[in-house]
Amino acid sequence: MDMAKRIMALSISKLYSLRTQRGGLSLHRSLLLSMTMRAARDIYHAAQLLRDAEEEQVVPCAPDAAIEEPMEISKDSPQTLTPKEVAMKPQEPKETLEDDKENRCASERHSRKRCCKTAVEPDFLPLKKAKMDTDEEKQHLQGEVLRTNNGNSCRQAETLTAFPTNRAIVAC
Amino acid sequence: MAGAGGGGNDVQWCFSQVKGAIDDDVAEADIISTVEFNHSGELLATGDKGGRVVIFQQETENKSQPQCRSEYNVYSTFQSHEPEFDYLKSLEIEEKINKIRWLPQKNAAQFLLSTNDKTIKLWKISERDKRPEGYNLKEEDGRYRDAATITTLRVPVFRPMDLMVEASPRRVFVNGHTYHINSISVNSDNETYLSADDLRINLWHLEITDRSFNVVDIKPANMEELTEVITATEFHPHQCNTFVYSSSKGTIRLCDMRASALCDKHSKLFEEPEDPSNRSFFSEIISSISDVKFSHNGRYMMTRDYLSVKIWDLNMENRPVETYQVHEYLRSKLCSLYENDCIFDKFECCWNGNDSVVMTGSYNNFFRMLDRSQRRDVTLEASRESCKPRQVLKPRRVCAGGKRKKDEISVDSLDFNKKILHTAWHPQENIIAVATTNNLYIFQEKMN
């Protein structure tokens, strides 16, 4: 699982650095990188789900009415785990995630550190569906990369949506 | 002269020449990006990242010294491509020469095609060893004479001069490709050629620059569904209607242009089922084919992927007839190679004149000779340390793990910055050109 995480992080940073490379975006390289990232992400997700499932089983199995506190906690834990679980399952409603992501974007690093669960979440994980990714990308890019390209910002964004990475993440 | 050379192992290779700067500090523009012998082997062309083409010519043989085969000396140097800027996409177009392909010689001049990511150019290389002298209206230095001083007429005559080799661009084939051109291939009809980018292959006529035919288009309607790209293409050496193209998924498709105008539907699909025991995160990347070459006799083709070389019989689609491991010891290092980007290196491969031996490059300036007839292989090194004239190259061995024997080099000591991506074999003789980062080594068969 660590390996998968490492490969995901590597892939994403390589994909980003491709954009600034001389000669333009290499379609072949982008494709290979996104495929590798997707494979690593699938393994990582699967491992996470497995771990969560194990944790979930362990907690309710905590014995005895005698120990009421743990039972209380066990009732709560599914709830506290929910944002994380929601984050992991792409099928889950997007609203919570969108709010989280938007808040995060608004105040960058700070909100992540404040919210304990999202601090646990690796921030490189592409958690959302394509639409949200694209929106975030546009925001991100318009904020950073495209400062020097005022007139071209729209085109740049278009090029990126045509770029398969974001969509490919969900397409599997 | 010896024929097209026997096996790679009864042949002993020795150093002949090295071209390029000795400096360890390599200028990026000097990085060699393609190497190609012409059809007779008399000329050897290299292209580099700076957009330059350098052509070497083999000296006419010295009969009095049979043990010393003739050398290659610089014949012509010219700037083929310049960096360009695509204003619409805000993208720079690199001047790096991706491929050079020679045309068969028809007259005194030589022609070659050179390409960068977007533009293909046809260059004419011609010799001039005479010049006209005795003009009526001009002085010898070109200044015009005062008309009043001209009292007689004379016929200009050609007088010998020092040999001058001129390169001139005869055709420029632009705007044919949206994506980056990865290969070109001249047809055996000597009239047309193919150019391939990531998603499309175009057929051009050498005389016509303003239009080309698209023969293969694998661009999906929805780019999100893209799963593979074209990595190389080549025309069959004899059948002018047949060509192949390789993909990033490790497949090769053979197409027949007589079947239809658009060859999206292949005639043959060459694919080997994946070995499930070798599956890893990087399986996709290492199965991507970086080069495809037909054998000279046209019966086989060779493909190179990251770890192996495969020989395919054109009549058998379900698996290659031969597979050679180039550097299997790297299989356990794929993650590190992914980190340092080496896993994306595109190695080329080539056949010898009689198709009995194939050659490909590796890391640490090693290159591999794979003898098909004797089923043996050898690893050699292109290094400045083995540069004495006619010094025989010693076979090198890599120790994959465990105890390292004497003279072996361990995998972890390999220098991954020293890679041999481009190699070429003389079409008739046992002379090979091996490109390290910025040097070109020429090795020859040891003559007794």
PDB file of N, CA, C and O in Angstrom, chain B residues 60 89 97 115 133 171 175 202 212 222 224 245 261 270 289 305 319 325 329 349 353 355 374 384-385 391 409 448:
ATOM      1  N   THR B  60      37.541   6.030 -49.441  1.00  0.00           N
ATOM      2  CA  THR B  60      37.730   4.908 -50.377  1.00  0.00           C
ATOM      3  C   THR B  60      38.886   4.079 -49.858  1.00  0.00           C
ATOM      4  O   THR B  60      39.854   4.579 -49.326  1.00  0.00           O
ATOM      5  N   LYS B  89      -1.021  27.580 -29.754  1.00  0.00           N
ATOM      6  CA  LYS B  89      -1.041  26.724 -28.571  1.00  0.00           C
ATOM      7  C   LYS B  89      -0.055  27.157 -27.504  1.00  0.00           C
ATOM      8  O   LYS B  89       0.078  26.502 -26.477  1.00  0.00           O
ATOM      9  N   ILE B  97      16.246  16.478 -33.838  1.00  0.00           N
ATOM     10  CA  ILE B  97      15.990  15.598 -34.971  1.00  0.00           C
ATOM     11  C   ILE B  97      15.569  14.243 -34.418  1.00  0.00           C
ATOM     12  O   ILE B  97      16.354  13.568 -33.746  1.00  0.00           O
ATOM     13  N   THR B 115      13.422  14.683 -39.649  1.00  0.00           N
ATOM     14  CA  THR B 115      12.215  15.209 -39.044  1.00  0.00           C
ATOM     15  C   THR B 115      12.420  15.591 -37.584  1.00  0.00           C
ATOM     16  O   THR B 115      13.187  14.949 -36.865  1.00  0.00           O
ATOM     17  N   GLU B 133      34.258  29.962 -64.336  1.00  0.00           N
ATOM     18  CA  GLU B 133      35.098  31.169 -64.276  1.00  0.00           C
ATOM     19  C   GLU B 133      35.117  31.842 -65.628  1.00  0.00           C
ATOM     20  O   GLU B 133      34.945  31.184 -66.644  1.00  0.00           O
ATOM     21  N   ARG B 171      12.461  20.025 -50.091  1.00  0.00           N
ATOM     22  CA  ARG B 171      11.035  19.992 -49.789  1.00  0.00           C
ATOM     23  C   ARG B 171      10.876  20.163 -48.284  1.00  0.00           C
ATOM     24  O   ARG B 171      11.681  19.649 -47.515  1.00  0.00           O
ATOM     25  N   ASN B 175       2.729  20.953 -41.328  1.00  0.00           N
ATOM     26  CA  ASN B 175       1.313  20.915 -40.943  1.00  0.00           C
ATOM     27  C   ASN B 175       0.634  19.584 -41.188  1.00  0.00           C
ATOM     28  O   ASN B 175      -0.578  19.533 -41.403  1.00  0.00           O
ATOM     29  N   ASN B 202       0.544   9.345 -41.722  1.00  0.00           N
ATOM     30  CA  ASN B 202       0.270   9.990 -43.011  1.00  0.00           C
ATOM     31  C   ASN B 202       1.168   9.431 -44.096  1.00  0.00           C
ATOM     32  O   ASN B 202       2.333   9.098 -43.857  1.00  0.00           O
ATOM     33  N   SER B 212      -1.100  15.490 -47.743  1.00  0.00           N
ATOM     34  CA  SER B 212      -0.721  14.097 -47.494  1.00  0.00           C
ATOM     35  C   SER B 212      -1.991  13.301 -47.239  1.00  0.00           C
ATOM     36  O   SER B 212      -3.047  13.868 -46.939  1.00  0.00           O
ATOM     37  N   ASN B 222     -13.736  10.413 -28.257  1.00  0.00           N
ATOM     38  CA  ASN B 222     -13.638  10.987 -26.931  1.00  0.00           C
ATOM     39  C   ASN B 222     -12.237  10.694 -26.389  1.00  0.00           C
ATOM     40  O   ASN B 222     -11.888   9.549 -26.136  1.00  0.00           O
ATOM     41  N   GLU B 224     -11.003  10.859 -23.698  1.00  0.00           N
ATOM     42  CA  GLU B 224     -10.968  10.179 -22.402  1.00  0.00           C
ATOM     43  C   GLU B 224     -10.829   8.679 -22.574  1.00  0.00           C
ATOM     44  O   GLU B 224     -10.419   7.978 -21.662  1.00  0.00           O
ATOM     45  N   TYR B 245       2.822  -0.802 -37.856  1.00  0.00           N
ATOM     46  CA  TYR B 245       3.007   0.200 -36.813  1.00  0.00           C
ATOM     47  C   TYR B 245       2.866  -0.455 -35.450  1.00  0.00           C
ATOM     48  O   TYR B 245       2.044  -1.350 -35.259  1.00  0.00           O
ATOM     49  N   ALA B 261      -8.412   2.584 -48.347  1.00  0.00           N
ATOM     50  CA  ALA B 261      -7.655   3.839 -48.289  1.00  0.00           C
ATOM     51  C   ALA B 261      -7.258   4.151 -46.860  1.00  0.00           C
ATOM     52  O   ALA B 261      -6.137   4.565 -46.585  1.00  0.00           O
ATOM     53  N   PHE B 270      -0.160  -8.490 -34.356  1.00  0.00           N
ATOM     54  CA  PHE B 270       0.851  -9.288 -33.669  1.00  0.00           C
ATOM     55  C   PHE B 270       0.817  -8.912 -32.195  1.00  0.00           C
ATOM     56  O   PHE B 270       1.048  -7.769 -31.834  1.00  0.00           O
ATOM     57  N   ILE B 289       6.227  -0.584 -27.073  1.00  0.00           N
ATOM     58  CA  ILE B 289       7.278  -0.847 -28.055  1.00  0.00           C
ATOM     59  C   ILE B 289       7.942   0.461 -28.462  1.00  0.00           C
ATOM     60  O   ILE B 289       7.261   1.419 -28.832  1.00  0.00           O
ATOM     61  N   ASP B 305      11.065  -3.542 -26.657  1.00  0.00           N
ATOM     62  CA  ASP B 305      10.359  -2.895 -25.566  1.00  0.00           C
ATOM     63  C   ASP B 305      11.401  -2.660 -24.483  1.00  0.00           C
ATOM     64  O   ASP B 305      12.575  -2.834 -24.736  1.00  0.00           O
ATOM     65  N   ARG B 319       2.517 -15.045 -31.355  1.00  0.00           N
ATOM     66  CA  ARG B 319       3.659 -14.867 -30.475  1.00  0.00           C
ATOM     67  C   ARG B 319       4.933 -14.673 -31.309  1.00  0.00           C
ATOM     68  O   ARG B 319       4.993 -15.080 -32.469  1.00  0.00           O
ATOM     69  N   GLN B 325      16.285 -11.329 -23.824  1.00  0.00           N
ATOM     70  CA  GLN B 325      16.289 -10.382 -22.705  1.00  0.00           C
ATOM     71  C   GLN B 325      17.500  -9.467 -22.849  1.00  0.00           C
ATOM     72  O   GLN B 325      18.620  -9.928 -22.984  1.00  0.00           O
ATOM     73  N   TYR B 329      18.067  -7.967 -15.488  1.00  0.00           N
ATOM     74  CA  TYR B 329      18.413  -7.586 -14.107  1.00  0.00           C
ATOM     75  C   TYR B 329      17.741  -6.274 -13.703  1.00  0.00           C
ATOM     76  O   TYR B 329      17.737  -5.905 -12.539  1.00  0.00           O
ATOM     77  N   CYS B 349      16.720  -0.583 -32.169  1.00  0.00           N
ATOM     78  CA  CYS B 349      17.370  -1.860 -32.430  1.00  0.00           C
ATOM     79  C   CYS B 349      17.683  -1.920 -33.919  1.00  0.00           C
ATOM     80  O   CYS B 349      17.097  -1.161 -34.704  1.00  0.00           O
ATOM     81  N   GLY B 353      23.497  -7.034 -41.839  1.00  0.00           N
ATOM     82  CA  GLY B 353      23.189  -7.122 -43.265  1.00  0.00           C
ATOM     83  C   GLY B 353      22.477  -8.391 -43.691  1.00  0.00           C
ATOM     84  O   GLY B 353      21.602  -8.356 -44.556  1.00  0.00           O
ATOM     85  N   ASP B 355      20.767 -10.435 -41.585  1.00  0.00           N
ATOM     86  CA  ASP B 355      19.691 -10.738 -40.622  1.00  0.00           C
ATOM     87  C   ASP B 355      20.029 -11.845 -39.630  1.00  0.00           C
ATOM     88  O   ASP B 355      19.123 -12.440 -39.047  1.00  0.00           O
ATOM     89  N   GLN B 374      23.338 -18.563 -33.773  1.00  0.00           N
ATOM     90  CA  GLN B 374      24.040 -19.345 -32.763  1.00  0.00           C
ATOM     91  C   GLN B 374      23.389 -19.262 -31.394  1.00  0.00           C
ATOM     92  O   GLN B 374      23.857 -19.862 -30.438  1.00  0.00           O
ATOM     93  N   ARG B 384      35.577   5.409 -23.529  1.00  0.00           N
ATOM     94  CA  ARG B 384      36.816   6.074 -23.902  1.00  0.00           C
ATOM     95  C   ARG B 384      38.029   5.284 -23.446  1.00  0.00           C
ATOM     96  O   ARG B 384      39.143   5.527 -23.902  1.00  0.00           O
ATOM     97  N   GLU B 385      37.784   4.344 -22.560  1.00  0.00           N
ATOM     98  CA  GLU B 385      38.914   3.558 -22.057  1.00  0.00           C
ATOM     99  C   GLU B 385      39.348   2.473 -23.040  1.00  0.00           C
ATOM    100  O   GLU B 385      40.427   1.936 -22.925  1.00  0.00           O
ATOM    101  N   GLN B 391      41.690  -1.858 -30.888  1.00  0.00           N
ATOM    102  CA  GLN B 391      41.619  -2.565 -29.612  1.00  0.00           C
ATOM    103  C   GLN B 391      40.361  -3.412 -29.608  1.00  0.00           C
ATOM    104  O   GLN B 391      39.263  -2.921 -29.887  1.00  0.00           O
ATOM    105  N   ILE B 409      30.175  -6.318 -13.254  1.00  0.00           N
ATOM    106  CA  ILE B 409      29.779  -5.050 -12.654  1.00  0.00           C
ATOM    107  C   ILE B 409      28.392  -5.255 -12.036  1.00  0.00           C
ATOM    108  O   ILE B 409      27.540  -5.923 -12.623  1.00  0.00           O
ATOM    109  N   ASN B 448      41.999 -10.286 -39.575  1.00  0.00           N
ATOM    110  CA  ASN B 448      43.250 -10.980 -39.221  1.00  0.00           C
ATOM    111  C   ASN B 448      44.363 -10.770 -40.221  1.00  0.00           C
ATOM    112  O   ASN B 448      44.121 -10.465 -41.363  1.00  0.00           O
TER     113      ASN B 448
END
